[in-house]
Coordinates of C-alpha atoms and ligand atoms in Angstrom, one line a residue:
L1174 CA 90.0 133.1 98.5
R1175 CA 90.6 131.7 95.0
L1176 CA 93.7 129.6 94.9
S1177 CA 96.6 130.9 92.9
L1178 CA 100.3 131.7 93.3
A1179 CA 99.3 135.4 93.6
S1180 CA 96.9 134.7 96.5
L1181 CA 99.1 132.4 98.5
G1182 CA 100.1 135.3 100.8
E1183 CA 96.5 135.8 101.8
V1184 CA 95.6 132.2 102.6
P1185 CA 93.6 132.1 105.9
A1186 CA 95.4 131.2 109.1
G1187 CA 95.5 127.5 109.9
V1188 CA 96.1 126.4 106.3
D1189 CA 99.7 125.4 105.5
T1190 CA 101.4 126.8 102.4
P1191 CA 104.6 125.8 100.7
F1192 CA 107.9 127.0 102.3
Y1193 CA 109.4 127.2 98.7
S1194 CA 108.6 129.5 95.8
R1195 CA 108.0 128.4 92.2
D1196 CA 111.4 129.9 91.3
D1197 CA 113.1 127.4 93.6
L1198 CA 111.8 124.4 91.6
S1199 CA 112.9 122.8 88.4
A1200 CA 111.5 119.7 86.6
G1201 CA 112.8 116.3 87.3
I1202 CA 109.7 114.0 87.1
V1203 CA 107.0 113.6 84.4
H1204 CA 103.9 112.1 85.8
F1205 CA 101.1 110.4 83.8
G1206 CA 97.7 110.2 85.5
I1207 CA 97.3 113.4 87.5
G1208 CA 94.3 112.2 89.4
N1209 CA 93.5 112.4 93.0
F1210 CA 95.8 109.7 94.3
H1211 CA 99.0 111.1 92.9
R1212 CA 98.2 114.5 94.4
A1213 CA 97.6 112.9 97.9
H1214 CA 100.6 110.6 97.8
Q1215 CA 103.7 111.1 95.6
A1216 CA 103.1 114.9 95.4
I1217 CA 102.8 115.1 99.2
Y1218 CA 106.1 113.3 99.8
L1219 CA 107.7 115.7 97.4
D1220 CA 106.0 118.7 99.0
D1221 CA 107.4 117.5 102.3
L1222 CA 110.9 117.3 100.8
F1223 CA 110.8 120.6 99.1
N1224 CA 109.6 122.2 102.4
L1225 CA 112.8 120.8 104.0
G1226 CA 114.8 122.5 101.3
L1227 CA 115.8 119.3 99.6
D1228 CA 115.8 118.0 96.0
R1229 CA 113.9 120.9 94.5
D1230 CA 115.1 119.8 91.1
F1231 CA 112.6 117.0 91.2
A1232 CA 109.5 119.0 90.6
I1233 CA 106.6 117.4 88.7
V1234 CA 105.4 118.0 85.2
G1235 CA 102.0 116.4 84.7
A1236 CA 101.3 114.7 81.4
G1237 CA 97.8 114.1 80.0
V1238 CA 96.9 111.2 77.8
L1239 CA 93.1 110.8 77.8
P1240 CA 90.9 113.5 76.3
S1241 CA 89.4 113.9 79.8
D1242 CA 92.8 115.0 81.1
A1243 CA 92.3 118.3 79.2
L1244 CA 89.8 119.4 81.8
M1245 CA 92.1 118.5 84.7
R1246 CA 94.9 120.5 83.0
E1247 CA 92.7 123.5 82.5
R1248 CA 91.5 123.5 86.1
L1249 CA 95.0 123.1 87.5
A1250 CA 96.6 125.6 85.1
G1251 CA 93.9 128.1 86.3
Q1252 CA 95.3 127.9 89.8
D1253 CA 99.0 127.7 88.8
Y1254 CA 99.1 123.9 89.4
L1255 CA 98.5 124.3 93.1
T1256 CA 96.4 121.7 94.9
T1257 CA 94.8 121.9 98.4
V1258 CA 95.0 118.6 100.2
V1259 CA 92.8 118.0 103.2
E1260 CA 94.1 115.3 105.4
Q1261 CA 91.4 113.8 107.7
E1262 CA 91.7 112.1 111.0
A1263 CA 88.7 110.8 112.9
G1264 CA 88.4 114.0 115.0
R1265 CA 90.3 116.6 113.0
S1266 CA 91.0 117.9 109.4
S1267 CA 93.9 119.9 108.3
A1268 CA 94.4 121.6 105.0
R1269 CA 97.6 122.3 103.2
I1270 CA 98.3 123.9 99.9
T1271 CA 100.9 122.0 97.9
G1272 CA 102.9 123.1 94.9
P1273 CA 105.3 120.4 93.7
M1274 CA 103.8 120.5 90.2
I1275 CA 105.1 123.2 87.9
D1276 CA 103.6 122.4 84.5
F1277 CA 101.1 120.1 82.8
L1278 CA 101.4 118.9 79.2
P1279 CA 98.0 118.7 77.6
P1280 CA 96.8 115.4 76.0
G1281 CA 96.9 115.1 72.3
N1282 CA 100.3 116.6 71.6
A1283 CA 102.6 113.6 71.4
A1284 CA 105.5 115.5 70.0
A1285 CA 105.6 117.9 72.9
T1286 CA 105.3 115.1 75.5
I1287 CA 108.1 113.1 73.8
E1288 CA 110.4 116.2 73.7
R1289 CA 109.8 116.7 77.4
L1290 CA 110.5 113.0 78.1
A1291 CA 113.8 113.4 76.2
D1292 CA 114.9 116.3 78.4
P1293 CA 118.0 115.1 80.4
A1294 CA 116.6 116.9 83.5
I1295 CA 113.8 114.3 83.6
R1296 CA 115.1 111.4 85.6
I1297 CA 111.9 109.7 86.7
V1298 CA 108.6 109.1 84.8
S1299 CA 105.9 108.0 87.2
L1300 CA 102.4 106.7 86.6
T1301 CA 99.0 106.4 88.4
I1302 CA 96.9 105.4 85.4
T1303 CA 94.5 102.9 87.2
E1304 CA 94.7 99.1 87.2
G1305 CA 92.9 99.0 83.9
G1306 CA 95.5 101.2 82.2
Y1307 CA 98.2 98.5 81.7
F1308 CA 96.7 96.4 78.9
I1309 CA 96.9 93.3 81.0
D1310 CA 94.8 90.3 80.0
P1311 CA 93.0 89.7 83.3
A1312 CA 92.9 85.9 83.0
T1313 CA 96.6 85.4 82.2
G1314 CA 97.9 88.4 84.0
V1315 CA 100.2 89.1 81.0
F1316 CA 100.5 92.2 78.8
N1317 CA 98.1 91.9 75.8
P1318 CA 100.0 93.1 72.6
A1319 CA 96.9 92.5 70.5
H1320 CA 94.9 95.3 72.2
P1321 CA 93.8 97.7 69.5
A1322 CA 95.3 100.8 71.2
I1323 CA 98.7 99.0 71.4
A1324 CA 98.4 97.8 67.8
A1325 CA 97.7 101.4 66.8
D1326 CA 100.8 102.7 68.6
A1327 CA 102.9 99.9 67.1
A1328 CA 101.7 101.0 63.7
A1329 CA 102.5 104.7 64.3
P1330 CA 105.3 104.9 66.9
E1331 CA 106.1 108.5 66.2
A1332 CA 102.6 109.6 67.1
P1333 CA 101.6 107.4 70.0
A1334 CA 98.3 107.7 71.9
T1335 CA 99.0 105.4 74.9
V1336 CA 101.2 106.1 77.9
F1337 CA 103.4 103.2 76.9
G1338 CA 103.8 104.5 73.4
L1339 CA 104.8 107.9 74.7
I1340 CA 107.2 106.5 77.3
L1341 CA 108.8 104.3 74.6
A1342 CA 109.1 107.2 72.2
G1343 CA 110.8 109.2 74.9
L1344 CA 113.2 106.4 75.7
K1345 CA 114.0 106.0 72.0
A1346 CA 114.7 109.7 71.6
R1347 CA 117.1 109.6 74.6
R1348 CA 118.9 106.5 73.3
D1349 CA 119.3 108.2 69.8
R1350 CA 120.7 111.3 71.5
G1351 CA 123.0 109.5 73.9
I1352 CA 121.0 110.5 77.0
P1353 CA 120.6 107.8 79.6
P1354 CA 117.1 106.5 80.2
F1355 CA 114.9 107.8 82.9
T1356 CA 113.5 105.4 85.6
V1357 CA 109.9 104.4 85.2
M1358 CA 108.0 104.2 88.5
S1359 CA 104.5 102.8 88.6
C1360 CA 102.4 103.8 91.6
D1361 CA 99.3 101.8 90.7
N1362 CA 97.8 99.1 92.8
I1363 CA 99.1 96.1 90.8
P1364 CA 101.2 93.3 92.1
G1365 CA 104.7 93.6 90.6
N1366 CA 103.8 97.0 89.2
G1367 CA 107.4 97.6 88.0
E1368 CA 107.5 94.4 86.1
V1369 CA 104.0 94.9 84.7
T1370 CA 105.1 98.3 83.4
C1371 CA 108.3 96.9 82.0
N1372 CA 106.2 94.2 80.2
A1373 CA 104.0 96.9 78.7
V1374 CA 106.8 99.2 77.5
A1375 CA 109.1 96.4 76.3
G1376 CA 106.1 94.4 74.9
L1377 CA 105.1 97.4 72.8
A1378 CA 108.7 97.8 71.7
D1379 CA 108.8 94.1 70.6
L1380 CA 106.2 95.0 68.0
I1381 CA 108.2 97.9 66.7
D1382 CA 111.9 97.3 66.9
P1383 CA 113.6 94.3 68.7
A1384 CA 116.8 96.4 69.3
L1385 CA 114.8 99.0 71.2
A1386 CA 113.0 96.3 73.2
A1387 CA 116.3 94.8 74.2
H1388 CA 117.5 98.3 75.2
V1389 CA 114.5 98.7 77.4
R1390 CA 114.9 95.4 79.1
A1391 CA 118.6 95.8 79.6
N1392 CA 118.9 99.5 80.6
V1393 CA 115.6 100.9 81.9
A1394 CA 114.8 100.6 85.7
F1395 CA 111.3 99.8 86.7
P1396 CA 111.3 99.7 90.5
N1397 CA 108.3 97.9 92.2
G1398 CA 106.4 99.9 94.8
M1399 CA 103.6 99.5 97.3
V1400 CA 101.5 102.7 97.7
D1401 CA 98.8 103.4 100.2
R1402 CA 96.5 106.2 101.1
I1403 CA 92.7 106.1 100.8
T1404 CA 91.8 109.0 98.5
P1405 CA 88.2 109.4 97.4
A1406 CA 87.1 111.2 94.2
T1407 CA 86.4 114.9 94.6
T1408 CA 82.8 116.1 94.4
D1409 CA 81.0 119.4 95.1
R1410 CA 80.7 118.2 98.7
E1411 CA 84.5 118.5 99.1
R1412 CA 84.6 121.8 97.3
E1413 CA 81.9 123.2 99.6
I1414 CA 83.6 121.8 102.8
L1415 CA 86.9 123.4 101.8
L1416 CA 85.3 126.8 101.2
R1417 CA 83.1 126.6 104.4
D1418 CA 85.8 125.2 106.8
F1419 CA 89.0 126.7 105.4
G1420 CA 87.9 129.6 103.2
I1421 CA 89.6 128.4 100.1
E1422 CA 88.1 128.1 96.6
D1423 CA 89.9 125.3 94.8
T1424 CA 88.5 123.8 91.6
W1425 CA 89.9 120.3 92.3
P1426 CA 91.0 119.8 95.9
V1427 CA 91.9 116.4 97.2
F1428 CA 90.5 114.9 100.5
C1429 CA 92.2 111.9 101.9
E1430 CA 92.9 110.1 105.2
D1431 CA 95.8 111.1 107.4
F1432 CA 97.5 107.7 107.0
K1433 CA 99.9 107.2 104.1
Q1434 CA 102.5 104.5 103.2
W1435 CA 105.0 104.0 100.4
V1436 CA 107.4 101.0 100.2
L1437 CA 109.7 101.2 97.3
E1438 CA 112.6 99.3 95.7
D1439 CA 115.7 101.5 95.4
H1440 CA 116.5 101.2 91.7
F1441 CA 116.9 104.7 90.3
P1442 CA 120.1 104.8 88.1
L1443 CA 119.8 108.6 87.4
G1444 CA 119.1 109.3 91.1
R1445 CA 116.0 110.1 93.0
P1446 CA 114.6 112.4 95.7
A1447 CA 115.7 111.6 99.2
F1448 CA 112.3 110.0 99.9
E1449 CA 113.6 108.1 102.9
K1450 CA 113.8 111.5 104.7
V1451 CA 110.0 111.9 104.5
G1452 CA 108.8 108.5 105.5
V1453 CA 109.2 106.3 102.4
T1454 CA 110.6 102.8 103.3
F1455 CA 113.1 101.3 100.9
V1456 CA 113.4 97.5 100.7
E1457 CA 115.1 94.9 98.6
D1458 CA 111.9 93.2 97.7
V1459 CA 108.5 94.9 97.8
A1460 CA 106.6 91.8 96.9
P1461 CA 105.6 90.7 100.5
F1462 CA 104.4 94.2 101.3
E1463 CA 102.4 94.5 98.1
H1464 CA 100.9 91.1 98.6
M1465 CA 99.7 92.0 102.1
K1466 CA 98.3 95.4 101.0
I1467 CA 96.6 94.3 97.9
R1468 CA 95.0 91.3 99.5
I1469 CA 94.0 92.7 102.9
L1470 CA 93.3 96.3 102.0
N1471 CA 92.2 96.2 98.4
G1472 CA 90.7 92.8 98.9
G1473 CA 88.9 94.2 101.9
H1474 CA 87.5 97.1 99.9
A1475 CA 86.2 94.6 97.3
T1476 CA 84.7 92.6 100.1
I1477 CA 82.6 95.3 101.6
A1478 CA 81.8 97.2 98.3
Y1479 CA 79.2 94.9 96.8
P1480 CA 77.1 93.9 99.9
A1481 CA 77.0 97.6 100.8
A1482 CA 75.9 98.6 97.3
L1483 CA 73.2 95.9 97.4
M1484 CA 72.0 97.2 100.7
D1485 CA 71.9 100.8 99.4
I1486 CA 74.7 102.1 101.7
H1487 CA 76.4 105.2 100.4
F1488 CA 79.6 105.8 102.4
V1489 CA 82.4 103.3 103.3
H1490 CA 82.3 104.2 107.0
E1491 CA 78.5 103.6 107.0
A1492 CA 79.2 100.1 105.7
M1493 CA 81.6 99.6 108.5
E1494 CA 78.9 100.7 111.0
D1495 CA 76.7 97.9 109.7
P1496 CA 77.3 94.9 112.0
L1497 CA 76.8 92.3 109.3
I1498 CA 79.2 93.9 106.8
R1499 CA 81.8 94.5 109.6
A1500 CA 81.5 90.9 110.7
F1501 CA 81.7 89.6 107.1
L1502 CA 84.9 91.5 106.5
R1503 CA 86.5 90.4 109.8
K1504 CA 85.6 86.7 109.3
L1505 CA 86.7 86.6 105.7
E1506 CA 90.0 88.4 106.4
T1507 CA 91.0 86.3 109.5
E1508 CA 89.8 82.9 108.3
E1509 CA 90.5 83.0 104.6
I1510 CA 92.6 85.9 103.3
I1511 CA 95.3 86.4 106.0
P1512 CA 96.1 82.6 106.4
V1513 CA 97.4 82.5 102.8
I1514 CA 99.6 85.6 103.0
P1515 CA 103.3 84.8 103.4
P1516 CA 105.1 86.6 106.3
V1517 CA 106.0 90.2 105.9
P1518 CA 109.2 91.5 107.5
G1519 CA 108.4 93.4 110.7
V1520 CA 104.6 93.2 110.3
V1521 CA 102.0 91.3 112.4
L1522 CA 99.3 90.7 109.8
A1523 CA 96.5 90.7 112.4
D1524 CA 97.6 94.2 113.6
Y1525 CA 97.8 95.3 110.0
F1526 CA 94.1 94.2 109.5
E1527 CA 93.0 96.1 112.6
L1528 CA 94.6 99.2 111.3
I1529 CA 92.7 98.7 108.0
E1530 CA 89.5 98.2 109.9
R1531 CA 90.0 101.5 111.7
R1532 CA 90.9 103.3 108.5
F1533 CA 87.8 102.0 106.7
S1534 CA 85.7 103.2 109.7
N1535 CA 87.1 106.8 109.6
P1536 CA 83.9 108.9 109.1
K1537 CA 85.8 111.9 107.9
I1538 CA 87.2 110.6 104.7
G1539 CA 83.9 110.5 102.8
D1540 CA 84.9 107.6 100.6
T1541 CA 82.0 106.2 98.7
I1542 CA 80.9 102.6 98.1
A1543 CA 80.3 103.6 94.5
R1544 CA 84.1 104.3 94.1
L1545 CA 85.0 100.9 95.6
C1546 CA 82.6 99.2 93.2
L1547 CA 84.2 100.7 90.2
D1548 CA 85.9 98.6 87.6
G1549 CA 85.3 95.2 89.2
S1550 CA 86.4 93.4 86.0
N1551 CA 89.9 94.7 86.6
R1552 CA 89.8 94.5 90.4
Q1553 CA 88.4 91.0 91.2
P1554 CA 91.2 89.3 89.3
K1555 CA 93.8 91.3 91.1
F1556 CA 92.4 91.7 94.6
I1557 CA 90.2 88.6 95.3
L1558 CA 90.8 85.7 92.9
P1559 CA 94.5 85.2 93.7
S1560 CA 93.5 84.5 97.3
T1561 CA 90.8 82.1 96.1
R1562 CA 93.3 80.2 93.9
D1563 CA 95.9 79.9 96.7
R1564 CA 93.3 78.4 99.0
L1565 CA 92.0 76.0 96.5
K1566 CA 95.6 74.9 95.8
A1567 CA 96.0 74.3 99.5
G1568 CA 92.7 72.4 99.7
A1569 CA 91.4 75.0 102.1
P1570 CA 87.7 76.2 102.1
V1571 CA 86.8 79.3 100.0
T1572 CA 83.2 79.9 101.2
G1573 CA 83.8 83.6 102.0
L1574 CA 85.9 84.4 99.0
T1575 CA 83.4 82.8 96.7
L1576 CA 80.7 84.8 98.4
V1577 CA 82.6 87.9 97.4
S1578 CA 82.6 86.8 93.8
A1579 CA 78.9 85.9 94.0
L1580 CA 78.0 89.3 95.5
W1581 CA 79.9 91.0 92.6
C1582 CA 77.9 88.8 90.2
R1583 CA 74.6 89.8 91.8
Y1584 CA 75.7 93.5 91.8
C1585 CA 76.5 93.3 88.0
E1586 CA 72.7 92.7 87.4
G1587 CA 72.4 96.4 87.9
T1588 CA 69.9 96.6 90.7
S1589 CA 70.2 96.6 94.5
D1590 CA 68.1 94.3 96.8
S1591 CA 65.6 97.2 97.1
G1592 CA 65.4 97.5 93.3
R1593 CA 67.5 100.7 93.1
I1594 CA 69.2 101.0 89.7
I1595 CA 73.0 100.8 89.9
A1596 CA 74.6 102.9 87.2
P1597 CA 77.1 100.9 85.1
N1598 CA 80.7 101.7 86.1
D1599 CA 82.9 99.1 84.4
E1600 CA 84.4 99.1 80.9
S1601 CA 82.8 95.6 80.5
A1602 CA 79.5 96.6 82.1
A1603 CA 77.2 95.4 79.4
R1604 CA 78.9 92.0 79.1
L1605 CA 78.9 91.6 82.9
K1606 CA 75.2 92.5 83.2
Q1607 CA 74.3 90.0 80.5
A1608 CA 76.3 87.2 82.1
A1609 CA 75.0 88.1 85.6
L1610 CA 71.3 88.0 84.4
A1611 CA 72.0 84.7 82.6
A1612 CA 73.5 83.4 85.9
R1613 CA 70.0 83.7 87.5
S1614 CA 69.1 80.5 85.7
D1615 CA 72.6 78.9 85.4
F1616 CA 75.4 80.2 87.6
R1617 CA 77.9 78.9 85.0
A1618 CA 77.1 81.8 82.7
F1619 CA 79.1 84.2 85.0
L1620 CA 82.0 81.9 85.6
A1621 CA 82.2 81.5 81.8
L1622 CA 83.8 85.0 81.7
T1623 CA 87.2 83.3 81.4
D1624 CA 89.0 86.5 80.8
I1625 CA 88.2 87.3 84.4
F1626 CA 87.9 83.9 86.1
G1627 CA 90.4 82.0 84.0
T1628 CA 89.8 78.3 84.7
L1629 CA 88.4 78.8 88.2
G1630 CA 84.9 77.8 86.9
D1631 CA 86.2 74.3 86.2
D1632 CA 87.2 73.8 89.9
P1633 CA 84.3 71.8 91.4
V1634 CA 84.8 73.2 94.9
F1635 CA 84.8 76.8 93.6
A1636 CA 81.8 76.2 91.3
R1637 CA 79.7 74.5 94.0
S1638 CA 80.4 77.2 96.5
F1639 CA 79.7 80.0 94.0
A1640 CA 76.4 78.3 93.1
T1641 CA 75.3 78.1 96.7
A1642 CA 76.2 81.7 97.5
L1643 CA 74.5 83.1 94.4
E1644 CA 71.4 81.0 95.0
S1645 CA 71.2 82.3 98.5
L1646 CA 71.6 85.9 97.3
H1647 CA 68.8 85.4 94.8
S1648 CA 66.4 83.6 97.1
R1649 CA 67.2 85.2 100.5
G1650 CA 68.9 88.5 99.7
T1651 CA 72.2 90.0 100.8
K1652 CA 71.5 90.4 104.6
A1653 CA 70.3 86.8 105.2
T1654 CA 73.2 85.5 103.1
L1655 CA 75.7 87.4 105.1
E1656 CA 74.0 86.2 108.3
A1657 CA 74.3 82.6 107.1
Y1658 CA 78.0 83.0 106.2
I1659 CA 78.8 84.6 109.6
G1660 CA 76.9 81.9 111.4
G1661 CA 78.8 79.2 109.5
R1662 CA 75.6 78.1 107.7
L1663 CA 76.4 78.9 104.1
Ligands
LIG1819 P1 91.5 109.3 89.4 O1 90.3 108.9 88.7 O2 91.5 110.5 90.2 O3 92.7 109.5 88.4 C1 93.0 108.5 87.4 C2 94.0 109.1 86.5 O4 94.4 108.0 85.6 C3 93.4 110.2 85.6 O5 94.4 111.2 85.4 C4 93.2 109.5 84.3 O6 93.3 110.3 83.2 C5 94.3 108.5 84.3 N1 94.0 107.3 83.4 C6 92.9 106.4 83.6 N2 93.0 105.5 82.6 C7 94.1 105.7 81.9 C8 94.7 105.1 80.7 N3 94.2 104.0 80.2 N4 95.8 105.7 80.2 C9 96.4 106.8 80.8 N5 95.8 107.4 81.9 C10 94.7 106.9 82.4 O7 91.9 108.0 90.3 P2 93.0 108.0 91.5 O8 92.2 108.1 92.8 O9 94.0 109.0 91.2 O10 93.5 106.5 91.4 C11 94.4 106.2 90.3 C12 95.1 104.9 90.7 O11 96.0 105.2 91.8 C13 94.3 103.8 91.2 O12 93.6 103.1 90.1 C14 95.2 102.9 91.9 O13 96.0 102.1 91.1 C15 96.2 104.0 92.5 N6 95.8 104.2 93.9 C16 94.7 104.9 94.3 C17 94.3 105.0 95.6 C18 93.1 105.7 96.0 O14 92.7 105.6 97.2 N7 92.5 106.5 95.2 C19 95.1 104.3 96.6 C20 96.3 103.6 96.2 C21 96.6 103.5 94.9

């Protein structure tokens, strides 16, 4: 059965369909970054709410920015913006067709996007544009106004090409027309994602019009949020499973784990969907939750990604079946990462880690090591190096964390231990490879990437530990190095 509104009535038994019709919905949210995660997370919470008969005036309008979004739009438009989401537990999968998206603005038409953003019905603008999408200088952690794409938007604010240029133009149009500003809600894995988004929108406005920048800082809400649900990329494998097991032909289904979590600050001046009715936790301060999640879960992903890639392991659950990788993760989390995480209200961190261990081990999700390895230049500084810095400040050992960075360096050479070629998957891939190859003779060449490591390379404890780990990876390989670390001999 080919997915469309017209075919919804014929969906095979066992697959859930929306309890609402398209006519029941009206737009309330514009979302940038209609990828897999958004459709497995925010869109599911909304689908749950709409199914309860609530807040149906908060339907989603997708908005494309990158040229590649045109393909996503075409595919989703071809199935009336419906998405099949397959939620996978260890022993069971269930499929549901979701329909909270009602339109998708194609990339490349700034005027149409700005007009939609100015529509008073739009009360929330949300984003999942990846960690790399925020124009943050990785070493300083601060918005980089000198980025060429930002400079281009500053020079032509009426025809912006970045998300932040579009959001700013939408906010300006609303201010000029006397319409109160929408709330901007980032759902990316970035500590302080609300503040980071505010810095990007207001930072761009600083370059254009100080009064507009002041308006953004004073009047626009940017709630921080912690989001969680492991959502792999879609491949033909998923399309085939969906057709075989559920009888549905969807051009871009989403497969994800059954677990999901969303902790959010309640700062929505124009109102929001009643997310608390469908499992979202509202808190005063998201920071402790984010801290925990980014360091334990995302840091954990970064920990297993590179040794698994170097050992030619394909799926994440296969990495977790490898006793060395599993033991590496456990030792590093319990001895180095968790001890420097401040307490989180109502959470036992050791239990949280055990849940993560189980989630990573779920064989049904089909998450790939290649996905976890993506974009290390943006991920190491956010997921690993902050733990390293905290420990160094406390005078505590960093052997395991430094080994993670050394494994990443070894991975950036572009070959696994067996000599398999690893395809480049980072915006800085060429630069990383050059530095990683130079580090074969002098480890300092990699730590000299100060946009990633900042001044960490100057720390004698970190530098010595990195040199030892990298030398071991070069001389003994990944397995023997992990064994040495686990045995306390690195
Ligand atoms: P995806 O590749 O399916 O989608 C990424 C989306 O971001 C695409 O729509 C793309 O066009 C857009 N994008 C990328 N760079 C952009 C830029 N510079 N400007 C504007 N748009 C840009 O990836 P995904 O799985 O949807 O993940 C996206 C983000 O969601 C992650 O980077 C992370 O911050 C967050 N997230 C993902 C997961 C997960 O398991 N996949 C879990 C928690 C949080």
